[in-house]
Amino acid sequence: MTDKPTLDQWSAAAAKEVKGKDLTWQTPEGIDVKPLYTAEDVADLDPGLPGFAPFTRGVRASMYAGRPWTIRQYAGFSTAEASNAFYHRNLKAGQKGLSVAFDLATHRGYDSDHPRVTGDVGKAGVAIDTIDDMKILFDGIPLDQMSVSMTMNGAVIPILAFFIVAGEEQGVPRAQLDGTIQNDILKEFMVRNTYIYPPEPSMRIISDIFGYTSREMPKFNSISISGYHMQEAGATQVQELAFTIADGMEYVKYGVASGLDIDKFAGRLSFFFAIGMNFFMEIAKLRAARVLWHRVMTQLGAQDERSKMLRTHCQTSGVSLTEQDPYNNVMRTTIEAMAAMLGGTQSLHTNALDEAIALPTDFSARIARNTQIVIQEETGMTKVVDPLGGSYYIESLTQQLVDKAWEIIERVEAEGGMAKAVAAGWPKAMIEEASAGRAARVDRGEDVIVGVNKYKLAQEDPIDFLDVDNHAVREAQIARIKTSKAGRDEAKCQAALDALREGARGTANLLELAVECARQRATLGEISQAMEDVFGRYGTKPTPVSGIYGGAYGDDAKWQGLIDGVGSVTRAKGRRPRLLVAKMGQDGHDRGANLVSSAFGDLGFEVVPGPLFQTPKEAADLAIASDVDVVGASSLAAGHKTLIPELIGHLREAGRSDIKVIAGGVIPAQDYQGLRDAGVQGIFGPGTNLVDAAGEVLKLLGHNMPPVEEVA
């Protein structure tokens, strides 16, 4: 009988095989991942059993062996009619719950006829202006039988009011409505930016929704606390985990402060996490989230175990999708879906292969949906409860995530809670630093993305994508608004809006008042404006981080050549080259814009970070007033075909056609020629290397970069 090999013997054998190379991997979270885990790494850890506190191994004893997770595909585009037809097709094909995506005009509380939303209507979700739109959206879908999730934060009051009244007029009392409203405004102030009102009244709105739903809608989840958009904005998994749990703490404290019993509403809170490509880290993250939430709710005084049980929806990562070689996205989504399943999610959305460039087609949506069905029906993965429970690596990684996230949560609490931390700005800065570091690693090839910085195709084949006719959708929405207003009792409608306005000045429940506005056919924009008259509309200016992206390049020859090029242009002009990074329309996703600002600023450009939500005229005016050389227009929500040509037109009308306009972001290749015809002088799609982009911009400014070998 041979002796059992020791760890020292294994270490010696491994070192010999790899010639002494250190196999330890440090993750972006600062976690050292060893090449081998053993029983010694988990000797002091007890993950418990599924269905029992602290729910590390799942919130139900049987988990998927009893019932699989809910397939809840997030969808919505153009009109309520088109989205309704899409929902019916998906439900017939095996989807179990609805998840509604609203367009950006709706998110920001504007009706489709508002002049600020000309390029946004129907482009990144469904346009909802009236109760009639909401009724059409759910036509033929019994709201007493279907769970409905709605991703809405800024215009949460009118949207939820419309949903309640649509149920009433379908014959479904609000007590029977089942679903979730996202209602997570702290995350909006931190990363996504589809807010309307300042932080304080926004938090009041959340408390009012807690109060109304806990009293009137016992089956409805009043908030989905979202880490998803944090990871999409560049957060590490530790940051996403910590800030999401800290957001949840803050909401619970506000609910209690408003007079609610913690155990009366906490059981209806749910969470929403992103699932990216770090497979085991994502599995461990969901397990750690359940541990942390149980700890937090115990500390906050919850008695009911249901109040301490973290239930979550997950969505595969959008930022991991690539425009280049897009069929690789099918594999990415499959891997991420498996991580969500092995981590114990309650419902899941799987992204479609074409979502790096456009809304999904029926073809790509079917593949995305069937990814989940195949995992549920063909693999046997659902037959065992928590199949990775007890894994040395998973259990150790789970504990490390708990510990690292708890350090951040303790800092948040020491500084007065998440609302104050968001106001101070340090969580957003931390995420943006992580984002810039990740971008630099990708651009340098240190983090591999297949088809983008390694194994690239020599020739990309075009794929079909969904193109929404923004002008046609907007015209149809405006016609419906006019019809709705013509058919209502105007006196009763205005009286309801006045009552809402007065309620905002006082302490009345805003959702209750908005429900009456919806019954009287007030539009979404009118309901939002009534509250804006009292609360005001909130705005912030981007503050990009510096030194992170450029710091990753050190003495890199190509980077140094770009710095020299900026110096050459500076000497020729008598000042540094000046770049306006413009965000037009109602798209608040600013990761790409901030990365461009950071990278170009580190190179020596003078960067003017434009405010969010500009009109083309406002962006043109700022470009002229700032005397910029280049405007970089960032587009992530498909408004580029309308907004960017308008911007160029305004520059020309002002006699400043010398200001060069470039475009970047989610822009399908099929749209490139139209933008070039409009006068765009450079287009940089998803996955563009920022160093290469900077070289192209310098060429536009008259400086030709020498080859890298000459620089070196």
XYZ file of C-alpha atoms in Angstrom:
712
model
C 0.000 0.000 0.000
C 1.467 3.341 -1.042
C 1.491 6.360 1.262
C -1.025 9.127 0.601
C 0.713 11.968 -1.318
C 1.255 15.167 0.605
C 0.633 18.758 -0.476
C 4.380 19.289 -0.582
C 4.709 16.418 -3.013
C 1.919 17.841 -5.182
C 3.548 21.286 -5.105
C 6.867 19.837 -6.205
C 5.239 17.869 -9.029
C 3.284 20.878 -10.280
C 6.330 23.161 -10.111
C 8.309 20.652 -12.148
C 5.581 20.465 -14.816
C 5.403 24.234 -15.262
C 9.118 24.853 -14.688
C 8.591 26.798 -11.473
C 5.969 29.210 -12.840
C 3.679 30.642 -10.141
C 0.190 29.330 -10.874
C -1.569 31.643 -8.426
C -4.041 33.969 -10.150
C -5.000 37.313 -8.644
C -8.506 38.339 -9.676
C -9.583 41.961 -10.260
C -11.194 41.733 -6.815
C -7.770 41.263 -5.247
C -8.426 37.613 -4.405
C -5.479 35.251 -4.770
C -6.829 32.078 -6.390
C -4.622 29.077 -5.735
C -4.200 26.317 -8.327
C -5.373 23.678 -5.824
C -7.867 23.669 -2.951
C -8.145 20.923 -0.349
C -10.107 20.089 2.789
C -7.731 22.284 4.778
C -9.107 25.384 3.014
C -12.637 24.731 4.273
C -11.905 23.127 7.640
C -13.623 25.946 9.562
C -16.506 26.496 7.107
C -19.990 25.036 7.362
C -22.275 26.070 4.477
C -25.264 24.400 6.119
C -28.145 22.922 4.139
C -30.375 24.316 1.386
C -33.488 26.037 2.683
C -32.008 26.809 6.086
C -30.213 29.869 7.464
C -27.983 31.462 6.356
C -29.191 30.052 2.991
C -25.686 29.698 1.538
C -26.802 26.656 -0.424
C -30.141 28.042 -1.599
C -33.364 29.555 -0.313
C -35.436 26.380 -0.752
C -34.738 22.931 0.567
C -35.498 21.284 -2.785
C -34.278 24.100 -5.070
C -34.402 23.054 -8.744
C -34.983 19.394 -7.930
C -38.436 20.571 -6.866
C -38.963 23.326 -9.433
C -36.576 24.917 -11.942
C -35.867 28.615 -11.937
C -38.271 30.872 -13.858
C -37.287 31.657 -17.441
C -37.944 35.405 -17.469
C -36.700 36.990 -20.691
C -36.360 40.793 -20.592
C -37.995 42.263 -23.672
C -39.752 45.310 -25.020
C -39.363 47.352 -28.174
C -41.088 50.007 -30.257
C -44.833 49.917 -29.600
C -47.029 48.173 -27.038
C -48.606 46.172 -29.882
C -45.243 44.868 -31.137
C -44.071 44.008 -27.614
C -47.354 42.259 -26.795
C -47.037 40.074 -29.902
C -43.438 39.262 -28.950
C -44.519 38.269 -25.418
C -47.203 35.958 -26.752
C -44.711 34.223 -29.048
C -42.222 33.773 -26.204
C -44.804 32.463 -23.728
C -46.021 29.950 -26.302
C -42.396 28.816 -26.787
C -41.767 28.073 -23.111
C -41.086 31.344 -21.304
C -42.677 31.369 -17.824
C -42.667 35.037 -16.755
C -42.611 38.469 -18.337
C -39.910 41.094 -17.892
C -40.680 44.450 -19.483
C -38.049 46.755 -20.983
C -39.199 50.370 -21.353
C -37.721 52.911 -23.728
C -35.541 55.696 -22.361
C -38.137 58.424 -22.849
C -40.422 56.454 -20.525
C -37.634 55.864 -18.005
C -36.956 59.576 -17.800
C -40.604 60.540 -17.350
C -41.191 62.109 -20.778
C -44.126 61.505 -23.094
C -43.204 60.593 -26.656
C -44.196 64.038 -27.912
C -41.608 65.820 -25.751
C -38.926 67.636 -27.815
C -36.061 66.142 -25.751
C -36.805 62.545 -26.793
C -36.921 62.696 -30.590
C -34.206 60.049 -30.956
C -35.230 57.781 -28.066
C -38.851 56.761 -28.580
C -39.227 52.994 -28.974
C -35.497 52.426 -29.539
C -34.280 50.542 -26.444
C -37.599 49.317 -25.115
C -41.343 49.846 -25.376
C -42.821 53.349 -25.295
C -45.513 53.768 -22.620
C -47.283 57.131 -22.532
C -50.818 56.283 -21.420
C -52.869 53.676 -19.589
C -54.012 52.550 -23.034
C -50.424 51.629 -23.921
C -50.178 49.534 -20.745
C -53.475 47.758 -21.458
C -52.328 46.905 -24.989
C -48.974 45.682 -23.628
C -50.772 43.009 -21.562
C -53.678 42.318 -23.898
C -54.559 38.639 -23.731
C -52.122 38.041 -20.868
C -54.062 37.302 -17.649
C -52.452 39.421 -14.947
C -53.894 37.219 -12.186
C -51.897 34.272 -13.566
C -48.709 35.825 -14.981
C -45.800 37.168 -12.942
C -44.625 40.479 -14.438
C -41.254 42.086 -13.762
C -40.811 45.737 -14.751
C -37.418 47.414 -14.952
C -38.333 50.943 -13.942
C -36.826 53.390 -11.491
C -37.163 57.040 -12.501
C -40.811 56.972 -13.652
C -41.692 54.196 -11.225
C -44.799 55.979 -9.858
C -46.716 56.387 -13.168
C -45.625 52.995 -14.525
C -46.762 51.128 -11.410
C -49.975 53.174 -11.347
C -50.652 52.221 -14.987
C -49.999 48.542 -14.178
C -52.430 48.613 -11.251
C -55.175 50.282 -13.302
C -54.553 47.989 -16.297
C -55.155 45.090 -13.907
C -58.333 46.707 -12.581
C -59.684 47.215 -16.106
C -58.794 43.602 -16.940
C -60.872 42.558 -13.916
C -57.871 41.709 -11.719
C -57.837 43.356 -8.273
C -54.454 44.728 -7.224
C -54.218 42.192 -4.393
C -53.859 39.475 -7.048
C -51.135 41.181 -9.097
C -47.901 39.203 -8.999
C -44.488 40.479 -10.040
C -41.671 42.885 -9.300
C -40.900 46.546 -9.880
C -37.197 47.422 -9.880
C -37.627 50.716 -7.963
C -33.869 50.902 -7.146
C -32.914 54.566 -7.351
C -29.582 54.470 -5.498
C -28.144 52.352 -8.288
C -29.364 54.943 -10.783
C -27.477 57.733 -9.013
C -24.404 55.506 -8.876
C -24.135 54.048 -12.387
C -27.162 53.934 -14.696
C -28.438 57.512 -14.420
C -32.081 57.096 -15.484
C -33.217 59.147 -12.512
C -35.676 62.048 -12.557
C -35.866 63.600 -9.095
C -33.158 64.450 -6.533
C -32.100 61.760 -4.037
C -34.278 62.768 -1.069
C -37.689 62.774 -2.825
C -36.582 59.704 -4.782
C -36.095 57.822 -1.524
C -39.505 59.030 -0.345
C -41.043 57.554 -3.492
C -39.524 54.172 -2.621
C -40.962 54.327 0.907
C -44.399 55.247 -0.487
C -44.279 52.236 -2.809
C -43.259 49.991 0.098
C -46.191 51.300 2.122
C -48.790 50.979 -0.636
C -47.746 47.528 -1.866
C -47.346 46.009 1.609
C -50.895 47.193 2.372
C -52.593 46.591 -0.993
C -50.485 44.131 -3.054
C -49.299 41.219 -0.873
C -48.056 39.147 -3.845
C -46.023 41.955 -5.404
C -42.282 42.538 -4.891
C -41.877 46.248 -4.184
C -38.206 46.537 -5.126
C -35.530 44.628 -7.022
C -32.203 45.778 -5.612
C -29.898 45.754 -8.577
C -26.205 45.039 -8.791
C -26.511 44.218 -12.478
C -25.880 47.730 -13.744
C -22.902 48.119 -11.421
C -21.079 45.219 -13.047
C -22.129 46.495 -16.471
C -20.564 49.852 -15.514
C -17.287 48.109 -14.681
C -17.605 47.059 -11.022
C -15.757 44.000 -9.808
C -17.889 41.206 -8.363
C -16.891 42.260 -4.833
C -17.995 45.839 -5.512
C -21.250 44.705 -7.104
C -21.939 42.416 -4.159
C -21.068 44.938 -1.444
C -22.859 47.961 -2.893
C -25.975 45.948 -3.751
C -26.313 44.588 -0.223
C -25.589 48.072 1.171
C -28.325 49.520 -1.070
C -30.719 46.919 0.310
C -29.809 47.907 3.877
C -30.548 51.537 3.097
C -33.956 50.782 1.606
C -34.950 48.673 4.603
C -33.891 51.447 6.981
C -35.955 53.986 5.020
C -38.964 51.670 5.100
C -38.692 51.238 8.856
C -38.194 54.987 9.333
C -41.435 55.613 7.421
C -43.303 53.543 10.016
C -43.406 50.111 8.375
C -42.866 46.880 10.294
C -39.687 45.327 8.860
C -41.256 41.874 8.650
C -44.305 43.252 6.842
C -42.341 44.339 3.758
C -38.839 42.818 3.832
C -40.067 39.464 2.575
C -41.177 41.115 -0.667
C -37.764 42.559 -1.482
C -35.809 40.867 -4.250
C -32.399 41.306 -5.866
C -30.944 41.416 -9.368
C -27.348 40.444 -10.192
C -25.241 40.339 -13.338
C -23.556 37.091 -14.279
C -20.303 37.594 -16.147
C -17.597 35.317 -17.487
C -15.679 34.651 -14.251
C -17.554 31.380 -13.821
C -16.717 30.250 -10.294
C -16.617 33.802 -8.942
C -20.204 34.355 -10.094
C -21.391 31.118 -8.484
C -19.702 32.075 -5.224
C -21.085 35.629 -5.451
C -24.712 34.474 -5.332
C -23.950 32.196 -2.376
C -22.127 35.038 -0.583
C -25.030 37.401 -1.256
C -27.420 35.110 0.612
C -25.034 34.891 3.578
C -24.582 38.654 3.718
C -28.293 39.454 3.437
C -29.126 37.051 6.249
C -26.479 38.758 8.403
C -27.704 42.251 7.512
C -31.379 41.563 8.126
C -30.627 39.881 11.443
C -28.723 43.000 12.517
C -31.592 45.239 11.385
C -33.993 43.372 13.640
C -35.952 41.105 11.296
C -37.563 38.160 13.083
C -39.206 36.287 10.225
C -36.754 34.008 8.389
C -38.439 34.974 5.112
C -37.267 38.548 5.686
C -33.679 37.288 5.814
C -33.934 35.177 2.665
C -32.266 36.740 -0.406
C -34.162 35.868 -3.574
C -32.658 37.008 -6.839
C -33.193 37.371 -10.543
C -30.067 37.204 -12.701
C -29.187 38.278 -16.218
C -26.236 37.204 -18.260
C -23.773 40.003 -18.929
C -24.394 42.533 -21.655
C -20.887 43.968 -21.490
C -19.336 40.543 -22.145
C -21.118 40.389 -25.514
C -19.029 41.393 -28.515
C -19.862 42.919 -31.879
C -16.891 41.050 -33.345
C -17.451 37.364 -34.170
C -20.876 37.590 -32.490
C -21.726 33.872 -32.556
C -19.198 33.508 -29.739
C -21.842 35.279 -27.657
C -23.968 32.117 -27.696
C -21.205 30.270 -25.824
C -20.649 33.168 -23.442
C -24.322 33.318 -22.543
C -24.490 29.550 -22.030
C -21.522 29.618 -19.628
C -23.006 32.550 -17.715
C -26.435 30.870 -17.540
C -24.819 27.781 -16.015
C -23.083 29.949 -13.411
C -26.391 31.572 -12.456
C -28.026 28.161 -12.171
C -25.206 26.680 -10.082
C -25.300 29.759 -7.855
C -29.007 29.274 -7.149
C -30.894 32.079 -8.925
C -34.708 32.184 -8.742
C -35.187 33.489 -12.278
C -32.950 34.191 -15.244
C -32.715 36.241 -18.424
C -30.255 35.062 -21.064
C -28.989 37.687 -23.506
C -29.223 37.241 -27.251
C -26.147 37.010 -29.471
C -26.843 40.294 -31.293
C -27.443 42.510 -28.239
C -23.985 44.082 -28.516
C -25.308 45.986 -31.519
C -29.128 46.042 -31.411
C -32.314 44.708 -29.846
C -32.703 40.955 -30.409
C -34.457 39.489 -33.418
C -36.908 36.594 -33.052
C -34.118 34.310 -34.280
C -31.570 35.382 -31.670
C -34.199 35.598 -28.902
C -35.172 31.986 -29.551
C -31.569 30.817 -29.136
C -31.246 32.815 -25.913
C -34.481 31.419 -24.472
C -33.721 27.851 -25.580
C -30.332 28.041 -23.831
C -32.224 27.944 -20.538
C -34.692 25.293 -21.706
C -31.850 22.990 -22.797
C -30.087 23.382 -19.433
C -33.345 22.619 -17.610
C -34.572 19.780 -19.790
C -31.507 17.986 -21.216
C -28.526 18.213 -18.870
C -29.650 16.685 -15.586
C -28.233 19.723 -13.773
C -31.504 20.328 -11.938
C -31.673 16.852 -10.392
C -29.309 17.622 -7.506
C -29.774 20.408 -4.956
C -26.684 22.673 -4.936
C -24.399 20.345 -6.927
C -21.266 22.392 -6.136
C -21.938 22.558 -2.388
C -18.903 21.250 -0.548
C -16.491 22.081 -3.358
C -13.271 23.133 -1.665
C -12.789 25.956 -4.141
C -16.406 27.203 -4.144
C -16.748 27.177 -0.364
C -13.417 28.952 0.124
C -14.188 31.522 -2.579
C -17.645 32.147 -1.099
C -16.120 32.987 2.274
C -13.502 35.280 0.730
C -16.233 37.189 -1.103
C -18.252 37.497 2.112
C -15.233 38.891 3.958
C -14.138 41.343 1.243
C -17.659 42.619 0.593
C -18.270 43.038 4.335
C -15.248 45.344 4.574
C -16.861 47.686 2.025
C -20.278 47.440 3.698
C -18.740 48.380 7.040
C -17.154 51.444 5.432
C -20.532 52.453 3.979
C -22.225 52.122 7.355
C -19.428 53.953 9.171
C -19.951 56.909 6.826
C -23.709 57.099 7.390
C -25.206 54.634 4.923
C -25.446 54.178 1.198
C -27.406 57.345 0.419
C -24.634 59.459 1.934
C -21.945 57.339 0.225
C -23.635 57.858 -3.154
C -23.882 61.594 -2.504
C -20.173 61.667 -1.606
C -19.412 59.900 -4.913
C -16.824 57.381 -3.777
C -18.697 54.194 -4.805
C -19.089 55.551 -8.359
C -15.397 56.562 -8.452
C -14.372 53.113 -7.207
C -16.394 51.449 -9.959
C -15.026 53.771 -12.648
C -11.457 53.040 -11.546
C -12.167 49.305 -11.848
C -13.713 49.902 -15.267
C -10.682 51.852 -16.536
C -8.344 49.156 -15.237
C -10.325 46.449 -16.998
C -10.381 48.414 -20.272
C -6.617 48.837 -20.160
C -6.083 45.103 -19.531
C -8.307 44.239 -22.506
C -6.659 46.780 -24.801
C -3.219 45.469 -23.794
C -4.340 41.869 -24.389
C -3.835 40.858 -20.758
C -7.510 39.921 -20.402
C -8.407 37.815 -23.432
C -11.673 38.362 -25.312
C -11.910 35.830 -28.123
C -12.544 37.498 -31.458
C -11.671 40.955 -30.130
C -8.065 40.951 -28.952
C -7.169 37.346 -29.798
C -8.241 34.858 -32.495
C -9.690 37.721 -34.524
C -11.494 37.082 -37.793
C -9.855 38.462 -40.902
C -13.296 39.374 -42.273
C -16.501 39.929 -40.286
C -19.696 38.697 -41.910
C -22.740 40.942 -41.400
C -25.638 39.574 -39.374
C -29.299 40.557 -39.492
C -30.408 42.835 -36.685
C -33.615 44.487 -35.549
C -33.936 48.091 -36.696
C -36.758 50.105 -35.122
C -38.205 52.955 -37.196
C -37.993 55.620 -34.512
C -39.925 58.234 -36.493
C -42.864 55.917 -37.228
C -43.096 54.760 -33.622
C -43.006 58.327 -32.310
C -45.729 59.464 -34.704
C -47.964 56.563 -33.644
C -47.381 57.314 -29.959
C -48.174 61.001 -30.414
C -51.428 60.084 -32.163
C -52.427 57.826 -29.259
C -51.616 60.552 -26.716
C -53.906 62.948 -28.595
C -56.698 60.364 -28.728
C -56.384 59.602 -25.031
C -56.466 63.261 -24.046
C -59.438 63.947 -26.308
C -61.480 61.167 -24.696
C -60.893 61.958 -21.025
C -62.773 64.168 -18.577
C -60.260 66.997 -18.507
C -61.526 68.541 -15.275
C -61.295 65.252 -13.381
C -57.835 64.568 -14.837
C -56.475 67.968 -13.839
C -58.020 67.644 -10.369
C -56.208 64.308 -9.906
C -52.931 65.854 -11.073
C -53.416 68.803 -8.712
C -54.002 66.376 -5.839
C -50.762 64.583 -6.723
C -48.911 67.897 -6.806
C -50.265 68.812 -3.369
C -49.445 65.338 -2.086
C -45.841 65.811 -3.174
C -45.733 69.010 -1.100
C -47.133 67.124 1.890
C -46.915 63.552 3.163
C -49.669 61.732 1.246
C -48.848 58.447 -0.465
C -47.746 59.369 -4.008
C -48.533 56.000 -5.578
C -52.087 56.076 -4.256
C -52.607 59.546 -5.747
C -50.992 58.512 -9.064
C -53.355 55.545 -9.382
C -56.254 58.001 -9.456
C -54.388 60.056 -12.083
C -54.048 56.918 -14.205
C -57.769 56.169 -13.841
C -58.476 59.672 -15.127
C -56.209 59.085 -18.172
C -53.334 61.381 -17.193
C -50.244 60.602 -19.256
C -46.942 59.363 -17.890
C -45.355 62.716 -18.660
C -48.115 64.621 -16.872
C -47.844 62.473 -13.737
C -44.057 62.828 -13.724
C -44.274 66.576 -14.303
C -46.712 67.053 -11.414
C -44.056 65.680 -9.055
C -41.236 67.492 -10.868
C -43.091 70.768 -10.237
C -42.448 70.157 -6.530
C -39.250 68.096 -6.445
C -37.352 69.497 -9.447
C -35.346 67.462 -11.973
C -31.921 66.188 -10.979
C -28.775 66.467 -13.079
C -25.106 65.618 -12.654
C -21.929 66.234 -14.624
C -19.557 63.327 -15.356
C -16.214 63.397 -13.521
C -13.968 60.823 -15.242
C -11.147 59.224 -13.274
C -7.543 59.893 -14.264
C -4.302 57.958 -14.179
C -5.816 54.454 -14.129
C -5.952 53.680 -17.867
C -2.711 55.460 -18.731
C -0.989 54.062 -15.650
C -1.368 50.550 -17.039
C 0.801 51.433 -20.053
C 3.923 52.640 -18.270
C 6.730 52.905 -20.832
C 4.757 51.234 -23.632
C 6.247 52.472 -26.932
C 2.933 52.958 -28.720
C 1.457 54.852 -25.770
C 4.504 57.078 -25.583
C 4.207 57.708 -29.318
C 0.633 58.904 -28.806
C 1.732 61.252 -26.012
C 4.375 62.637 -28.381
C 1.664 63.043 -31.027
C -0.517 65.008 -28.620
C 2.522 67.183 -27.896
C 3.067 67.775 -31.595
C -0.562 68.856 -32.094
C -0.281 71.069 -29.009
C 2.731 72.862 -30.443
C 1.007 73.330 -33.805
C -2.176 74.717 -32.252
C -0.656 76.619 -29.382
C -2.882 74.655 -26.977
C -3.739 71.049 -26.190
C -6.178 69.279 -28.559
C -9.662 69.584 -27.128
C -12.293 66.811 -27.177
C -15.959 67.085 -26.160
C -17.397 63.724 -25.096
C -21.118 64.161 -25.772
C -24.001 62.086 -24.398
C -27.147 63.000 -26.308
C -30.661 61.722 -25.808
C -31.929 60.048 -22.664
C -29.348 57.246 -22.475
C -27.679 57.399 -19.066
C -25.229 54.553 -19.591
C -21.935 56.433 -19.435
C -19.298 53.707 -19.075
C -18.013 54.087 -22.639
C -18.046 57.883 -22.502
C -16.170 57.910 -19.205
C -13.574 55.445 -20.496
C -12.930 57.637 -23.541
C -12.612 60.711 -21.320
C -10.210 58.900 -18.984
C -7.987 57.448 -21.714
C -7.771 60.638 -23.796
C -7.222 62.730 -20.680
C -4.332 60.466 -19.651
C -2.815 61.015 -23.104
C -2.831 64.785 -22.647
C -6.013 65.811 -24.463
C -8.070 68.526 -22.834
C -11.347 66.677 -22.336
C -14.706 68.407 -21.914
C -17.042 65.778 -20.384
C -20.471 66.902 -21.555
C -23.444 66.578 -19.224
C -25.831 63.676 -19.698
C -29.110 63.954 -21.620
C -28.158 66.763 -24.000
C -30.095 67.596 -27.140
C -28.047 67.839 -30.365
C -28.434 71.636 -30.230
C -27.119 71.777 -26.639
C -24.160 69.569 -27.548
C -23.348 71.760 -30.582
C -23.581 74.916 -28.481
C -21.243 73.447 -25.850
C -18.766 72.342 -28.541
C -18.669 75.869 -29.986
C -18.483 77.588 -26.593
C -15.632 75.267 -25.530
C -13.850 75.719 -28.891
C -13.256 71.991 -29.244
C -11.502 70.322 -32.137
C -13.477 67.079 -31.978
C -16.866 65.966 -30.667
C -17.020 62.306 -29.666
C -20.700 61.306 -29.634
C -21.348 58.246 -27.458
C -24.349 56.087 -28.381
C -25.565 53.001 -26.535
C -29.314 53.172 -27.102
C -29.716 53.262 -30.891
C -30.460 56.986 -31.160
C -27.381 57.665 -33.299
C -29.174 57.783 -36.662
C -31.310 60.696 -35.480
C -29.153 62.543 -32.959
C -25.696 62.600 -34.542
C -26.783 63.993 -37.957
C -28.741 66.680 -36.079
C -25.598 67.609 -34.129
C -23.595 67.939 -37.362
C -26.346 70.042 -38.875
C -26.277 72.485 -35.959
C -22.471 72.807 -36.194
C -22.720 73.562 -39.900
C -25.478 76.111 -39.391
C -23.244 77.881 -36.859
C -20.366 77.987 -39.361
C -18.290 75.444 -37.424
C -18.085 72.532 -39.811
C -14.368 72.515 -38.956
C -15.254 70.771 -35.686
C -14.851 67.093 -36.432
C -17.493 64.631 -35.232
C -16.713 61.021 -34.398
C -19.122 58.399 -33.072
C -18.623 55.488 -30.713
C -20.614 52.811 -28.920
C -23.337 50.405 -29.967
C -23.581 51.212 -33.662
C -24.319 48.382 -36.138
C -21.926 48.203 -39.083
C -24.903 48.567 -41.423
C -25.400 52.106 -40.087
C -21.820 53.228 -40.699
C -22.275 54.480 -44.253
C -25.325 56.562 -43.360
C -23.368 58.246 -40.567
C -20.409 58.869 -42.879
C -22.753 60.380 -45.443
C -24.032 62.701 -42.704
C -20.471 63.874 -42.024
C -19.175 61.575 -39.264
C -15.387 61.280 -39.696
C -14.654 58.296 -37.487
C -16.766 55.421 -36.117
C -15.608 53.236 -33.227
C -17.864 50.294 -32.412
C -17.967 48.024 -29.357
C -14.616 46.499 -28.501
C -12.589 49.327 -30.062
C -9.068 49.546 -28.653
C -8.841 53.041 -27.150
C -5.155 53.363 -28.002
C -5.937 52.682 -31.658
C -8.867 55.118 -31.490
C -6.604 57.851 -30.125
C -4.220 57.329 -33.037
C -7.098 57.757 -35.502
C -8.235 60.968 -33.788
C -4.709 62.364 -33.974
C -4.721 61.643 -37.716
C -7.940 63.655 -38.025
C -6.091 66.496 -36.315
C -3.282 66.324 -38.869
C -0.742 64.188 -37.008
C 0.217 60.869 -38.585
C 1.560 58.359 -36.098
C 4.803 56.592 -37.105
C 4.773 52.769 -37.095
C 5.281 51.195 -33.686
C 8.703 49.808 -34.657
C 9.855 53.351 -35.485
C 8.513 54.601 -32.161
C 10.339 51.825 -30.351
